[in-house]
Amino acid sequence: LTFTLVYTNLGPEYADAFTITDQLPVTLTNPSVATNRPVTLAGMFPHTFVGGPLAAGASGMNTISGIVTPLVVNERITNTIT
């Protein structure tokens, strides 16, 4: 299962730093992260990404992949990001 998180600084000023918290579903095991901008993974559960600066209008993308627990059948999987 793969989640793609796209973030954008809507401005009008640049951001010195930003934090994204991703509360991954507990049914996702062995998560791995790929990103197209320099960010630091500051925590595993929840995943916390810290980055910056980010210019006004600039965007980035994090891709998080993992394996769904085999016991999950016909169940909705939700990912919450703040």
Short mmCIF file of N, CA and C in Angstrom, two decimals:
data_model
loop_
_atom_site.label_atom_id
_atom_site.label_comp_id
_atom_site.label_asym_id
_atom_site.label_seq_id
_atom_site.Cartn_x
_atom_site.Cartn_y
_atom_site.Cartn_z
N LEU A 1 0.86 -1.16 0.00
CA LEU A 1 0.00 0.00 0.00
C LEU A 1 0.90 1.22 0.00
N THR A 2 0.55 2.22 -0.81
CA THR A 2 1.35 3.44 -0.90
C THR A 2 0.48 4.67 -0.72
N PHE A 3 0.93 5.58 0.13
CA PHE A 3 0.31 6.88 0.32
C PHE A 3 1.24 7.93 -0.27
N THR A 4 0.69 8.89 -1.00
CA THR A 4 1.48 9.99 -1.53
C THR A 4 0.99 11.28 -0.88
N LEU A 5 1.90 11.99 -0.24
CA LEU A 5 1.59 13.23 0.46
C LEU A 5 2.24 14.38 -0.30
N VAL A 6 1.43 15.30 -0.82
CA VAL A 6 1.95 16.49 -1.51
C VAL A 6 1.66 17.69 -0.62
N TYR A 7 2.69 18.51 -0.39
CA TYR A 7 2.51 19.70 0.43
C TYR A 7 2.99 20.92 -0.35
N THR A 8 2.35 22.08 -0.09
CA THR A 8 2.66 23.33 -0.79
C THR A 8 2.62 24.48 0.20
N ASN A 9 3.57 25.38 0.08
CA ASN A 9 3.55 26.63 0.84
C ASN A 9 2.70 27.62 0.05
N LEU A 10 1.53 27.94 0.55
CA LEU A 10 0.61 28.84 -0.15
C LEU A 10 0.98 30.31 0.02
N GLY A 11 2.09 30.58 0.76
CA GLY A 11 2.63 31.93 0.84
C GLY A 11 1.78 32.88 1.63
N PRO A 12 2.06 34.15 1.50
CA PRO A 12 2.90 34.79 0.48
C PRO A 12 4.39 34.80 0.82
N GLU A 13 4.77 34.41 2.04
CA GLU A 13 6.18 34.42 2.45
C GLU A 13 6.76 33.01 2.44
N TYR A 14 8.08 32.94 2.44
CA TYR A 14 8.73 31.63 2.54
C TYR A 14 8.59 31.14 3.98
N ALA A 15 8.66 29.84 4.14
CA ALA A 15 8.60 29.23 5.47
C ALA A 15 10.02 28.84 5.87
N ASP A 16 10.46 29.31 7.04
CA ASP A 16 11.78 28.92 7.53
C ASP A 16 11.84 27.42 7.79
N ALA A 17 10.73 26.88 8.29
CA ALA A 17 10.67 25.46 8.63
C ALA A 17 9.21 25.01 8.59
N PHE A 18 9.01 23.71 8.48
CA PHE A 18 7.66 23.15 8.52
C PHE A 18 7.72 21.78 9.15
N THR A 19 6.59 21.36 9.70
CA THR A 19 6.46 20.03 10.31
C THR A 19 5.20 19.37 9.77
N ILE A 20 5.32 18.12 9.37
CA ILE A 20 4.19 17.32 8.91
C ILE A 20 4.13 16.08 9.79
N THR A 21 2.97 15.83 10.37
CA THR A 21 2.78 14.64 11.21
C THR A 21 1.83 13.70 10.49
N ASP A 22 2.27 12.48 10.28
CA ASP A 22 1.49 11.48 9.56
C ASP A 22 1.21 10.30 10.49
N GLN A 23 -0.03 10.20 10.92
CA GLN A 23 -0.44 9.11 11.81
C GLN A 23 -0.78 7.90 10.94
N LEU A 24 0.23 7.11 10.61
CA LEU A 24 0.01 5.95 9.74
C LEU A 24 -0.93 4.94 10.39
N PRO A 25 -1.70 4.25 9.57
CA PRO A 25 -2.58 3.20 10.12
C PRO A 25 -1.75 2.10 10.78
N VAL A 26 -2.24 1.59 11.89
CA VAL A 26 -1.52 0.52 12.59
C VAL A 26 -1.44 -0.75 11.77
N THR A 27 -2.29 -0.87 10.75
CA THR A 27 -2.29 -2.06 9.91
C THR A 27 -1.20 -2.02 8.83
N LEU A 28 -0.43 -0.91 8.77
CA LEU A 28 0.65 -0.78 7.79
C LEU A 28 1.97 -1.14 8.48
N THR A 29 2.61 -2.20 8.01
CA THR A 29 3.85 -2.65 8.63
C THR A 29 5.04 -2.36 7.73
N ASN A 30 6.21 -2.28 8.31
CA ASN A 30 7.47 -2.03 7.60
C ASN A 30 7.39 -0.81 6.68
N PRO A 31 6.95 0.35 7.19
CA PRO A 31 6.83 1.52 6.31
C PRO A 31 8.20 2.01 5.85
N SER A 32 8.23 2.48 4.60
CA SER A 32 9.43 3.11 4.06
C SER A 32 9.02 4.44 3.45
N VAL A 33 9.95 5.40 3.44
CA VAL A 33 9.64 6.76 3.01
C VAL A 33 10.60 7.18 1.90
N ALA A 34 10.05 7.81 0.87
CA ALA A 34 10.85 8.46 -0.17
C ALA A 34 10.34 9.90 -0.28
N THR A 35 11.24 10.84 -0.51
CA THR A 35 10.86 12.24 -0.59
C THR A 35 11.64 12.93 -1.69
N ASN A 36 11.05 13.97 -2.28
CA ASN A 36 11.76 14.69 -3.34
C ASN A 36 12.38 15.99 -2.83
N ARG A 37 12.27 16.27 -1.54
CA ARG A 37 12.89 17.44 -0.92
C ARG A 37 13.60 16.98 0.34
N PRO A 38 14.61 17.74 0.76
CA PRO A 38 15.30 17.35 1.99
C PRO A 38 14.39 17.54 3.22
N VAL A 39 14.04 16.46 3.85
CA VAL A 39 13.29 16.48 5.11
C VAL A 39 13.94 15.49 6.06
N THR A 40 13.74 15.71 7.32
CA THR A 40 14.26 14.81 8.35
C THR A 40 13.10 14.05 8.95
N LEU A 41 13.25 12.75 9.07
CA LEU A 41 12.24 11.94 9.75
C LEU A 41 12.54 12.04 11.24
N ALA A 42 11.70 12.80 11.96
CA ALA A 42 11.95 13.10 13.36
C ALA A 42 11.27 12.14 14.32
N GLY A 43 10.37 11.32 13.83
CA GLY A 43 9.69 10.35 14.68
C GLY A 43 9.08 9.26 13.83
N MET A 44 8.97 8.06 14.37
CA MET A 44 8.46 6.94 13.60
C MET A 44 6.97 6.72 13.80
N PHE A 45 6.45 6.84 15.01
CA PHE A 45 5.03 6.58 15.26
C PHE A 45 4.47 7.67 16.14
N PRO A 46 3.83 8.69 15.63
CA PRO A 46 3.57 8.88 14.20
C PRO A 46 4.82 9.33 13.46
N HIS A 47 4.80 9.20 12.14
CA HIS A 47 5.89 9.73 11.32
C HIS A 47 5.83 11.25 11.40
N THR A 48 6.94 11.88 11.74
CA THR A 48 7.01 13.33 11.78
C THR A 48 8.14 13.78 10.87
N PHE A 49 7.81 14.60 9.88
CA PHE A 49 8.78 15.10 8.93
C PHE A 49 9.04 16.57 9.24
N VAL A 50 10.30 16.96 9.32
CA VAL A 50 10.68 18.35 9.56
C VAL A 50 11.52 18.80 8.38
N GLY A 51 11.18 19.95 7.81
CA GLY A 51 11.93 20.45 6.65
C GLY A 51 11.93 21.96 6.61
N GLY A 52 12.53 22.48 5.59
CA GLY A 52 12.57 23.92 5.38
C GLY A 52 13.95 24.34 4.95
N PRO A 53 14.09 25.51 4.43
CA PRO A 53 13.00 26.44 4.14
C PRO A 53 12.19 25.98 2.92
N LEU A 54 11.02 26.59 2.77
CA LEU A 54 10.15 26.28 1.65
C LEU A 54 9.61 27.60 1.10
N ALA A 55 10.02 27.94 -0.11
CA ALA A 55 9.63 29.21 -0.72
C ALA A 55 8.12 29.27 -0.96
N ALA A 56 7.58 30.48 -1.01
CA ALA A 56 6.16 30.65 -1.33
C ALA A 56 5.89 30.02 -2.69
N GLY A 57 4.87 29.20 -2.77
CA GLY A 57 4.51 28.52 -4.01
C GLY A 57 5.25 27.22 -4.26
N ALA A 58 6.27 26.92 -3.44
CA ALA A 58 7.04 25.68 -3.61
C ALA A 58 6.28 24.50 -3.03
N SER A 59 6.54 23.33 -3.57
CA SER A 59 5.88 22.10 -3.14
C SER A 59 6.89 21.00 -2.91
N GLY A 60 6.45 19.97 -2.25
CA GLY A 60 7.25 18.77 -2.04
C GLY A 60 6.34 17.56 -2.00
N MET A 61 6.94 16.38 -2.01
CA MET A 61 6.15 15.16 -2.00
C MET A 61 6.86 14.08 -1.19
N ASN A 62 6.11 13.44 -0.32
CA ASN A 62 6.59 12.28 0.42
C ASN A 62 5.76 11.08 -0.01
N THR A 63 6.42 9.97 -0.26
CA THR A 63 5.74 8.73 -0.60
C THR A 63 6.05 7.71 0.49
N ILE A 64 4.99 7.19 1.11
CA ILE A 64 5.15 6.23 2.19
C ILE A 64 4.52 4.92 1.75
N SER A 65 5.32 3.86 1.79
CA SER A 65 4.85 2.54 1.37
C SER A 65 5.01 1.55 2.51
N GLY A 66 4.17 0.56 2.52
CA GLY A 66 4.27 -0.48 3.53
C GLY A 66 3.42 -1.66 3.15
N ILE A 67 3.45 -2.65 3.99
CA ILE A 67 2.69 -3.88 3.77
C ILE A 67 1.52 -3.90 4.73
N VAL A 68 0.34 -4.17 4.21
CA VAL A 68 -0.86 -4.25 5.05
C VAL A 68 -0.84 -5.58 5.78
N THR A 69 -1.11 -5.53 7.07
CA THR A 69 -1.17 -6.73 7.89
C THR A 69 -2.09 -7.76 7.25
N PRO A 70 -1.65 -9.00 7.11
CA PRO A 70 -2.46 -10.03 6.44
C PRO A 70 -3.83 -10.27 7.08
N LEU A 71 -4.01 -9.88 8.32
CA LEU A 71 -5.28 -10.12 9.00
C LEU A 71 -6.36 -9.13 8.59
N VAL A 72 -5.99 -8.09 7.84
CA VAL A 72 -6.96 -7.08 7.41
C VAL A 72 -7.67 -7.56 6.15
N VAL A 73 -8.98 -7.76 6.26
CA VAL A 73 -9.79 -8.21 5.12
C VAL A 73 -11.03 -7.32 5.07
N ASN A 74 -11.32 -6.78 3.88
CA ASN A 74 -12.52 -5.95 3.68
C ASN A 74 -12.65 -4.85 4.72
N GLU A 75 -11.54 -4.17 4.98
CA GLU A 75 -11.52 -3.11 5.99
C GLU A 75 -10.98 -1.84 5.36
N ARG A 76 -11.59 -0.70 5.64
CA ARG A 76 -11.11 0.58 5.14
C ARG A 76 -9.85 0.98 5.91
N ILE A 77 -8.83 1.43 5.18
CA ILE A 77 -7.59 1.87 5.79
C ILE A 77 -7.50 3.38 5.61
N THR A 78 -7.35 4.10 6.72
CA THR A 78 -7.32 5.56 6.69
C THR A 78 -5.98 6.07 7.16
N ASN A 79 -5.47 7.10 6.49
CA ASN A 79 -4.22 7.75 6.86
C ASN A 79 -4.54 9.20 7.20
N THR A 80 -4.14 9.65 8.40
CA THR A 80 -4.42 11.01 8.85
C THR A 80 -3.14 11.81 8.93
N ILE A 81 -3.16 12.99 8.28
CA ILE A 81 -1.98 13.84 8.23
C ILE A 81 -2.34 15.23 8.73
N THR A 82 -1.44 15.82 9.55
CA THR A 82 -1.64 17.20 10.02
C THR A 82 -0.39 18.01 9.78
#
